[in-house]
Coordinates of C-alpha atoms in Angstrom, one line a residue:
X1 CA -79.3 -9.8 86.7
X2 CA -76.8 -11.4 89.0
X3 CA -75.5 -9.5 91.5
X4 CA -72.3 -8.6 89.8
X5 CA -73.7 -7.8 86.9
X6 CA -76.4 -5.4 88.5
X7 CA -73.2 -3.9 90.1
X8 CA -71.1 -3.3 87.5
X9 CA -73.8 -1.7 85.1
X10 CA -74.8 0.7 87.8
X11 CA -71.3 1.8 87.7
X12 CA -71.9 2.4 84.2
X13 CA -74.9 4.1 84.6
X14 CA -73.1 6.1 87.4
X15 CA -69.9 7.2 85.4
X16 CA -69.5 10.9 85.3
X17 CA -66.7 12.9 84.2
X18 CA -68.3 16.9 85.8
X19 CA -66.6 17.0 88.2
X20 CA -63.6 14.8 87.2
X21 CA -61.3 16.9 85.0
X22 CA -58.3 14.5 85.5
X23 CA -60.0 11.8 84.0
X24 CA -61.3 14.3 80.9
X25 CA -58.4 16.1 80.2
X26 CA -56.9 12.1 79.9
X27 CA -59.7 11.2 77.8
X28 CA -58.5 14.0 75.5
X29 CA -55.0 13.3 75.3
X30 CA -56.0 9.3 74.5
X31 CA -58.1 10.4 71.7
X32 CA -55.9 12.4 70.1
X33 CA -52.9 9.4 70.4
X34 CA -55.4 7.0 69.4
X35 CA -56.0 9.4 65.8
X36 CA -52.3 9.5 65.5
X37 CA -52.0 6.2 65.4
X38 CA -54.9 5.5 63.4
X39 CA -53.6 8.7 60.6
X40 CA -50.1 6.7 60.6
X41 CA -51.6 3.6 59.3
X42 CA -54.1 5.3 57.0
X43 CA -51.1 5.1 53.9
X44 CA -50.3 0.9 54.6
X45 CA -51.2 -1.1 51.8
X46 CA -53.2 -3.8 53.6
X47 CA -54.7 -1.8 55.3
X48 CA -56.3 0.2 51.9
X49 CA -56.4 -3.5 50.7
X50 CA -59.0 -3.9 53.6
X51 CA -60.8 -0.8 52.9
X52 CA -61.1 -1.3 49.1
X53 CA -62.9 -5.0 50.2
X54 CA -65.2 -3.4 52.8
X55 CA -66.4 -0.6 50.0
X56 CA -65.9 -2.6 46.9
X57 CA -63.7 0.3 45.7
X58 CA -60.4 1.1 44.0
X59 CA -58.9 3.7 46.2
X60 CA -54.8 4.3 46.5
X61 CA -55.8 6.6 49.4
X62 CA -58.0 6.7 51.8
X63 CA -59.6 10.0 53.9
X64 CA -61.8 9.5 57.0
X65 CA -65.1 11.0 54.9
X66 CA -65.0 7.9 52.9
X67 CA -64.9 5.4 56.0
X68 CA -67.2 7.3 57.0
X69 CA -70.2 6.4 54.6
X70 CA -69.9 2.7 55.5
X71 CA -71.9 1.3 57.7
X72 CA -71.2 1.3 61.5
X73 CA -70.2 -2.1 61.5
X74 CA -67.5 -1.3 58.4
X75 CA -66.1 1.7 60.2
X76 CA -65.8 0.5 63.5
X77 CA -63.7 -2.9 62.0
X78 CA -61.9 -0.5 59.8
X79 CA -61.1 2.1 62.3
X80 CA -59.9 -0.6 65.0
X81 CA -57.6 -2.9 62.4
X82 CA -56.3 0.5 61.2
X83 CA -55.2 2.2 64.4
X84 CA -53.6 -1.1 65.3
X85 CA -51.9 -2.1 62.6
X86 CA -48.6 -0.6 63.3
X87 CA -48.7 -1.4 66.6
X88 CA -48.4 2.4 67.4
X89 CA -51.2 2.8 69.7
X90 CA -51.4 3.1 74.0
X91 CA -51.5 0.3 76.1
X92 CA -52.5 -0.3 79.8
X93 CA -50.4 -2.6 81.9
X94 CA -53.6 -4.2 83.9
X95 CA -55.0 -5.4 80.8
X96 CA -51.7 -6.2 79.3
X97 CA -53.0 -5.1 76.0
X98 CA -54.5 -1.9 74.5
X99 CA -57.8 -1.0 75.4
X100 CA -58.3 2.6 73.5
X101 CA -57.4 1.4 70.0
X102 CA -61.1 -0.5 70.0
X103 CA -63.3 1.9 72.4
X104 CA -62.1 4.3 70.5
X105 CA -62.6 2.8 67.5
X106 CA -66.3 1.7 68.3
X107 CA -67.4 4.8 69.8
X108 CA -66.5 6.8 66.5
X109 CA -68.9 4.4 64.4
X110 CA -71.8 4.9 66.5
X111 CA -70.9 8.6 67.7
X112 CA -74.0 11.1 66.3
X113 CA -73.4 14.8 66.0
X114 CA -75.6 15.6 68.6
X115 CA -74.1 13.7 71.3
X116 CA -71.5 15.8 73.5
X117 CA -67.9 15.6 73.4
X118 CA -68.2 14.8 77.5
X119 CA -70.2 12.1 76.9
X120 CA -68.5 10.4 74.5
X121 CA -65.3 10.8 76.7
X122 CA -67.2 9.5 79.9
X123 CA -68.4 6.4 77.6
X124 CA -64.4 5.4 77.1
X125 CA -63.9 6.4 80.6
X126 CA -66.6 3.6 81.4
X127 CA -65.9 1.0 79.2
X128 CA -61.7 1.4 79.9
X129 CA -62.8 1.1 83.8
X130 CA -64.5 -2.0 83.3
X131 CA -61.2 -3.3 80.4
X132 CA -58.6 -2.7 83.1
X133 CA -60.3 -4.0 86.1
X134 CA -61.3 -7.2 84.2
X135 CA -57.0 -7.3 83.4
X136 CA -56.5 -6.8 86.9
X137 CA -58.2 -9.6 88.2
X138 CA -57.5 -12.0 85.5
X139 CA -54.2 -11.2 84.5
X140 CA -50.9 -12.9 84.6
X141 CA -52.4 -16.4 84.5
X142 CA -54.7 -15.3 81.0
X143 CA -52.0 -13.3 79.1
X144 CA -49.4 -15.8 79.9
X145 CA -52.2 -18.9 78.5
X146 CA -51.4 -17.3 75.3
X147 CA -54.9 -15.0 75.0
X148 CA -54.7 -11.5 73.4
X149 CA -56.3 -9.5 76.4
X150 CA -56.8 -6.8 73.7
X151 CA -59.2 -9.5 72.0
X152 CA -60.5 -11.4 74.7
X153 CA -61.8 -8.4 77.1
X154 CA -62.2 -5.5 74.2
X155 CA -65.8 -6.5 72.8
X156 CA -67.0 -6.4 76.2
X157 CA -65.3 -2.7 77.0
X158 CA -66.5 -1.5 73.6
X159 CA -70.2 -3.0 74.4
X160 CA -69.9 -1.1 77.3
X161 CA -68.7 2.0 76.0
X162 CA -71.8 2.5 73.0
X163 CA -74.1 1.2 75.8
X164 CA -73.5 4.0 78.2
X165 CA -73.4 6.5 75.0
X166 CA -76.3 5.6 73.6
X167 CA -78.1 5.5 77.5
X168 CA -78.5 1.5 77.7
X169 CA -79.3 1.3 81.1
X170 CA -80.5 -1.6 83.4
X171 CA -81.0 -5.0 81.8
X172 CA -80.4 -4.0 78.6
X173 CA -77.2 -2.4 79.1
X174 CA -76.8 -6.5 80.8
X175 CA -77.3 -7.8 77.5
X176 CA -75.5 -5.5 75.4
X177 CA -72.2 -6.5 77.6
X178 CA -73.2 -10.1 77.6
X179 CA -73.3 -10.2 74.1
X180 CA -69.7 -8.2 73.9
X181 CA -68.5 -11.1 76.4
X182 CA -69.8 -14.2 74.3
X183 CA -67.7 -13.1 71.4
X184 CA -64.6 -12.8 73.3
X185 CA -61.5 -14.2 71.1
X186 CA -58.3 -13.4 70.3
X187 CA -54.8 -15.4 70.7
X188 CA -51.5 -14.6 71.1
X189 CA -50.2 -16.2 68.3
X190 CA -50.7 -14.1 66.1
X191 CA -48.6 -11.2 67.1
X192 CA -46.5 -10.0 64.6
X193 CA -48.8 -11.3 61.9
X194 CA -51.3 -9.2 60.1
X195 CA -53.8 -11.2 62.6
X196 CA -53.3 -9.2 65.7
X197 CA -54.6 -5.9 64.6
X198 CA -57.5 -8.1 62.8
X199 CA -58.0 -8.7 66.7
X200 CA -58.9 -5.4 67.3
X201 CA -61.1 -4.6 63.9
X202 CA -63.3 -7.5 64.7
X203 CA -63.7 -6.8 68.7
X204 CA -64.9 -3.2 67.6
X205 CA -66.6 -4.2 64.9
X206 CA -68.8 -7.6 67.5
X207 CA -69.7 -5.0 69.7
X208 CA -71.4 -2.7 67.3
X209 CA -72.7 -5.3 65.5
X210 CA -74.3 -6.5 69.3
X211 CA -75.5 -2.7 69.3
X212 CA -76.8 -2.7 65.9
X213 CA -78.9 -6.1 66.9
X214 CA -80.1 -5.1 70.0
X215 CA -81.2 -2.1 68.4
X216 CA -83.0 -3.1 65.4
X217 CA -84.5 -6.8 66.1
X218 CA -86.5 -8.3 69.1
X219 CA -83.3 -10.1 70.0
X220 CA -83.0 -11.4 74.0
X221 CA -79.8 -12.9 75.6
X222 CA -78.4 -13.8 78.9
X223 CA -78.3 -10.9 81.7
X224 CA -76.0 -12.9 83.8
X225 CA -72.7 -12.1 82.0
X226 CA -70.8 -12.2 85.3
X227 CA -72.5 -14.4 87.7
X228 CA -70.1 -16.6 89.8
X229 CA -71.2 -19.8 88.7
X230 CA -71.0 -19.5 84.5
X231 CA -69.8 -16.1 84.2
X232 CA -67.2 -14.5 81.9
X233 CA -64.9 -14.6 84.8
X234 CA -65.0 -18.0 85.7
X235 CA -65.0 -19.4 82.4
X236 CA -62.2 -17.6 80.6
X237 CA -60.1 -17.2 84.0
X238 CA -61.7 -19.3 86.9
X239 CA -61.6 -16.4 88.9
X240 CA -64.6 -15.2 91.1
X241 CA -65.4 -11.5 92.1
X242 CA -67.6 -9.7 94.9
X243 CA -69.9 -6.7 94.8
X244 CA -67.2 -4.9 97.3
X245 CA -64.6 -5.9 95.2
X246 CA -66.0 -3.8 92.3
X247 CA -67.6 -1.3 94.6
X248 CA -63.7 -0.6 96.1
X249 CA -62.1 0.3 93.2
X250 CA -64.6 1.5 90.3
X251 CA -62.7 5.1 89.5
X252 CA -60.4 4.8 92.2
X253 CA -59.0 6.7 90.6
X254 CA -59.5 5.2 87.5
X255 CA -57.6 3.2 85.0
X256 CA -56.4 5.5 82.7
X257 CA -54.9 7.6 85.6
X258 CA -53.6 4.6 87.1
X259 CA -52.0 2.2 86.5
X260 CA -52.4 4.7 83.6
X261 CA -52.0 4.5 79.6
X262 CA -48.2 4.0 78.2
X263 CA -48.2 6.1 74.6
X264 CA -45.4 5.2 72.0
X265 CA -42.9 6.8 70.0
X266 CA -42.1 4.2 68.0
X267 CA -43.7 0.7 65.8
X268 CA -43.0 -1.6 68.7
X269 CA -44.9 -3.9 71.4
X270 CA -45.1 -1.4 74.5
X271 CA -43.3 -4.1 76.6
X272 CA -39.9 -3.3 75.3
X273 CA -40.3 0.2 75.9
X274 CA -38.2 0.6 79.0
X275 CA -35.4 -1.3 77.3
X276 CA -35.3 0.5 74.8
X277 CA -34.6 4.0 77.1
X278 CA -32.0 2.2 78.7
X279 CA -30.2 1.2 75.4
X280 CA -30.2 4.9 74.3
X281 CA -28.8 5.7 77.7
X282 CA -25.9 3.2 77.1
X283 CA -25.5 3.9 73.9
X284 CA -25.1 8.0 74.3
X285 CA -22.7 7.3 76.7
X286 CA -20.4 5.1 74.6
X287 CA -20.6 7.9 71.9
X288 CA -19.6 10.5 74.0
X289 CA -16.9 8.1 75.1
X290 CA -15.8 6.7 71.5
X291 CA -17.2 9.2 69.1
X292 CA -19.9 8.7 66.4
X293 CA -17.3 8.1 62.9
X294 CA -15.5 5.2 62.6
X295 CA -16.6 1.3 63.8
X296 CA -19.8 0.7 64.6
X297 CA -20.5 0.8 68.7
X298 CA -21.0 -3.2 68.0
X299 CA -17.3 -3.3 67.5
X300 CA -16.8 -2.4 71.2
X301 CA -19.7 -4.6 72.5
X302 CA -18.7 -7.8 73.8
X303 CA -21.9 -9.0 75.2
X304 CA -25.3 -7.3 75.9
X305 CA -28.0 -8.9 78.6
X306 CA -31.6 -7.9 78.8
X307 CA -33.1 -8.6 81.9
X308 CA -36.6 -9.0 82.8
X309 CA -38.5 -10.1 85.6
X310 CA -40.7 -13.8 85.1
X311 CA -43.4 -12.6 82.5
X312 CA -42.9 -9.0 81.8
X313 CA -41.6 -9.9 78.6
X314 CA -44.3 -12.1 76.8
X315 CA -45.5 -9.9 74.3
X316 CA -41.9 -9.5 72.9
X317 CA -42.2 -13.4 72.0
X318 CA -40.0 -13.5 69.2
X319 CA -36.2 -13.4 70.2
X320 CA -34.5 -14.3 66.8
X321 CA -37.2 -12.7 64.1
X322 CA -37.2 -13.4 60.7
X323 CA -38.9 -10.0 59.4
X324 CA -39.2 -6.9 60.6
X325 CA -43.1 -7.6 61.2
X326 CA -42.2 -9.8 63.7
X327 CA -39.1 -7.7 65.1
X328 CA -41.8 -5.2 66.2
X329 CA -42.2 -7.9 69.4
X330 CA -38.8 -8.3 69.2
X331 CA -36.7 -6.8 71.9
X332 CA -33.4 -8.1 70.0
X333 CA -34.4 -6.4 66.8
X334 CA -35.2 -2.7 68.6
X335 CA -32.0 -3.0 70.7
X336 CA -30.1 -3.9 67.8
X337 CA -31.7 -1.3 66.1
X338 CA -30.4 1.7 68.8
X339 CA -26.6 0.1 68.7
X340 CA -26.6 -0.1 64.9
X341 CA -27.8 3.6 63.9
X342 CA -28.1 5.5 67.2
X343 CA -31.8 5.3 67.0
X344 CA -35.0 3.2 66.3
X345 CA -35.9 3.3 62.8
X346 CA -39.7 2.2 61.9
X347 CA -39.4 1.6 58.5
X348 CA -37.2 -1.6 59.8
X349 CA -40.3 -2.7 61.3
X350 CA -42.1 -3.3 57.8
X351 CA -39.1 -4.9 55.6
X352 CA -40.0 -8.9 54.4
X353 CA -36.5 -10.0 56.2
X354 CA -34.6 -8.4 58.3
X355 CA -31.4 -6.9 57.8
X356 CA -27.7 -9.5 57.8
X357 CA -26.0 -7.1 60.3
X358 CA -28.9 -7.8 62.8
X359 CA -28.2 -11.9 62.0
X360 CA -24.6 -11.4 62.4
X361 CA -25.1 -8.8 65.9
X362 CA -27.6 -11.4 67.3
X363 CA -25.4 -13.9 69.2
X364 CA -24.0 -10.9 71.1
X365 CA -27.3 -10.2 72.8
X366 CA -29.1 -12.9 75.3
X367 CA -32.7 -12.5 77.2
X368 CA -33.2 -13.7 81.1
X369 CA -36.1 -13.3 83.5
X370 CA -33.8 -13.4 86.1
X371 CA -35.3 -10.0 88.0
X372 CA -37.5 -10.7 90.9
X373 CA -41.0 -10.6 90.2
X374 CA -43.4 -7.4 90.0
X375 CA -47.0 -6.1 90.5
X376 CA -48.5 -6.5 87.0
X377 CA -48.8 -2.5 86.5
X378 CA -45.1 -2.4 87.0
X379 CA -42.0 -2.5 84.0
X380 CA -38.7 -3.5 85.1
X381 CA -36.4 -3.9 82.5
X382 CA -32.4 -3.8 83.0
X383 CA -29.6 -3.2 80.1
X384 CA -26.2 -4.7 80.7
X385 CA -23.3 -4.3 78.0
X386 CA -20.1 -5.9 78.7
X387 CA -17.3 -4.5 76.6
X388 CA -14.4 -5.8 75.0
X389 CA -12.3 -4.7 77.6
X390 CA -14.1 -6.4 80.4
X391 CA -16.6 -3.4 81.5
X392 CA -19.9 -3.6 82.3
X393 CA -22.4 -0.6 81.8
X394 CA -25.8 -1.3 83.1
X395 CA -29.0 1.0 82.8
X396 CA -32.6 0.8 84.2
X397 CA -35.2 3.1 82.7
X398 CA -38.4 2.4 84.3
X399 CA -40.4 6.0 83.5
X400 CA -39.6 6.9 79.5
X401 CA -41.2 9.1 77.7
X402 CA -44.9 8.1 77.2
X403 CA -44.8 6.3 80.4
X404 CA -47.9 7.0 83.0
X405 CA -45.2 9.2 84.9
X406 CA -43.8 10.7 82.1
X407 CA -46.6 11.6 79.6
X408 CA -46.2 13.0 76.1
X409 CA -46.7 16.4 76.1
X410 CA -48.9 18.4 73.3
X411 CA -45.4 18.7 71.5
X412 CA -45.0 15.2 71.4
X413 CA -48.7 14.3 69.9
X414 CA -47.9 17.0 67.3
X415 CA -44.7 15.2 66.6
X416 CA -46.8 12.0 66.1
X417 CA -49.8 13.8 64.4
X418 CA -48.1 15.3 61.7
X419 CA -46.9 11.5 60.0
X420 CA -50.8 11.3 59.1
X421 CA -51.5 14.9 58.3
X422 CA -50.5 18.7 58.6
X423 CA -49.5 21.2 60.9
X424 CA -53.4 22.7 59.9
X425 CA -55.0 20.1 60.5
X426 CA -53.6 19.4 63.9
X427 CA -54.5 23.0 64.3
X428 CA -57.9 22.5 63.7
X429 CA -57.9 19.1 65.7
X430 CA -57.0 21.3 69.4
X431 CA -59.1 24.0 68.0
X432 CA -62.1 22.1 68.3
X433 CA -61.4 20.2 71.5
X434 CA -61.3 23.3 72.8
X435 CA -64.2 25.8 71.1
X436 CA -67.1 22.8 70.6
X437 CA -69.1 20.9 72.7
X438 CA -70.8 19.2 70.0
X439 CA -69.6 16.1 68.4
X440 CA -71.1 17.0 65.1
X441 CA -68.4 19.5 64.6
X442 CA -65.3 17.4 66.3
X443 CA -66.4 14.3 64.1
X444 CA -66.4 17.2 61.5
X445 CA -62.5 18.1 62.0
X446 CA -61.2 14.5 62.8
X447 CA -62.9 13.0 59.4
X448 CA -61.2 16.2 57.6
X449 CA -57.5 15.0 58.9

């Protein structure tokens, strides 16, 4: 192994959540998000289209048990272009992407009952340590190239992830990650398409096939994945590491803590979060000022501005979108959406065109990068409404709800839980995170939701 390698997989090797309740407890709450997300999407038609191809059936409805008899290839595509597929999952501003929607995804297809629920949480702990540290030394330069970071970086998290469940260790761990990182693809082209979430089915899906391989044949690759000279790093970003550099900040105090995950309420790209919390603010406040019957608040708009800083707003890359697909990375078409009926409604998000009054609303609002530039972990996103009569409101919400700072409580997961399943079953769900120890009964539970 090269010398970054060797020092990244003895991280792996060394992960351990025991004494690191912050980071389990996180784990937790990701997981739970992550099954929200994935029970949401479990009702779409394309995505029982996809599971009717990958188990030559004819189902109208799909449970978790049935997934569940595929093979571990099937279910860990499956589960990864399902809990994307609304776009409804956490992301992680280092890796500019979403890194739990395909650990997750991977871990579950290779999870056996008798493996611990703490060791299936320190394998997403490892492999999202290695996702958002890879993001933080690549990113701006490869998100703004037009990659999907989610792609591009989530075979090798997810190869890292099975690899420290199922005790890899040393040069084979190496080539388990080496073979995640030579099927790194994804681009950003095809967000708000049926491609992106496709993204995430197949980097779960490469990674447990690489498992699967290394497993079962007499297979040998590379176990220089990193090295300075031909590595991932330099070929995908031209960017060069050091042993200190990983040695400095490997759970320091870890990536899910901070920069942290950002969990969503609603169908839309994470980026546009903070402008939406500043639209509600702005538009409570011209209700209380011109009551809720009567014109719509548009009638007292003049102009709205959203403001970003250079690059914080590439994800939302569609500005004047056609359907509501691709007004889920619109920032227009969520705004519009608050102004219109007081509130973000998802089942905008999945309409073939969207609506006339969003056509006719659009020439009031405009998009700069005019803010001054921020740290990649940071979202700065600023609201200003000009009214008819010459005001200007102006809002900056920087910590919403679901932000790192201000996490969803249990209340909120329920909230998002329950448009998959029922109040029993969520029961059950925090039940068994608390009484077992034992995957075999958790995987139990979550395939009964």
């Amino acid at each position: 192994m090269d010398t970054i390698t060797k020092t990244l997989v003895a991280h792996i090797e060394g992960t351990n959540l025991t004494n690191r309740r912050d980071l389990f407890n996180q784990s937790v709450i990701a997981l739970v998000d992550y099954l929200a997300a994935l029970l949401a999407a479990r009702h779409e038609a394309k995505v029982i289209e996809m599971a009717n191809y990958q188990t030559n059936q004819d189902l109208d409805y799909i449970d978790l048990q049935q997934i569940a008899k595929s093979s571990s290839e099937q279910q860990a595509f499956w589960y990864g272009y399902t809990s994307h597929y609304l776009d409804y999952d956490d992301a992680q501003a280092n890796l500019a992407g979403h890194f739990s929607t395909v650990l997750f995804s991977a871990l579950l297809a290779v999870a056996k009952p008798t493996d611990t629920l703490q060791d299936f949480l320190t394998a997403y702990v490892a492999g999202a340590e290695l996702e958002g540290l890879i993001g933080k030394w690549i990113n701006p330069s490869h998100r703004s190239q037009g990659w999907h970071p989610t792609a591009t970086v989530g075979p090798i998290g997810a190869a890292v992830a099975i690899g420290r469940l199922r005790g890899f260790t040393g040069e084979r761990l190496a080539q388990l990650i080496s073979l995640g990182a030579t099927q790194s693809s994804g681009m950003s082209f095809q967000y708000g398409t049926d491609g992106k979430p496709l993204h995430v089915g197949l980097a779960a899906r490469n990674a447990v096939w690489s498992y699967e391989l290394l497993e079962n044949t007499s297979l040998e690759t590379s176990v220089i994945p990193f090295n300075s000279d031909t590595g991932w790093l330099k070929i995908i970003a031209n960017h060069t590491i050091t042993e200190q550099d990983v040695n400095d900040v490997w759970l320091q105090p870890g990536q899910i803590i901070s920069p942290g995950l950002w969990m969503k309420v609603h169908q839309y790209c994470s980026a546009g979060i903070c402008g939406a919390a500043g639209t509600q603010d702005i538009y409570d406040r011209l209700i209380e000022r011109f009551g809720a019957s009567g014109d719509s608040i548009w009638s007292h708009v003049a102009s709205m501005t959203i403001h970003f800083p250079p690059g914080n707003d590439k994800g939302l890359k569609y500005k004047n979108p056609k359907s509501g697909r691709e007004g889920q990375f619109s920032i227009e078409y969520v705004l519009w959406q608050i102004f219109e009926y007081g509130c973000i409604r998802d089942e905008l998000f999945h309409i073939e065109a969207v609506p006339e009054e969003f056509t006719r609303a659009l020439p009031k609002i405009s998009r700069v990068n005019d803010l001054p530039p921020v740290p990649q972990d940071v979202r700065v996103t600023e609201i200003k409404v000009t009214l008819n009569t010459g005001e200007i409101l102006v809002a900056n919400i920087d910590n919403p709800k679901g932000s790192p700072a201000t996490p969803f409580t249990i209340e909120d997961l329920t909230v998002k839980l329950l448009q998959g399943t029922t109040q029993n079953r969520i029961d059950e769900l925090f039940e068994a995170f608390k009484k077992y120890k034992d995957m075999g009964s958790i995987l139990h539970v979550i395939q009964q939701l």
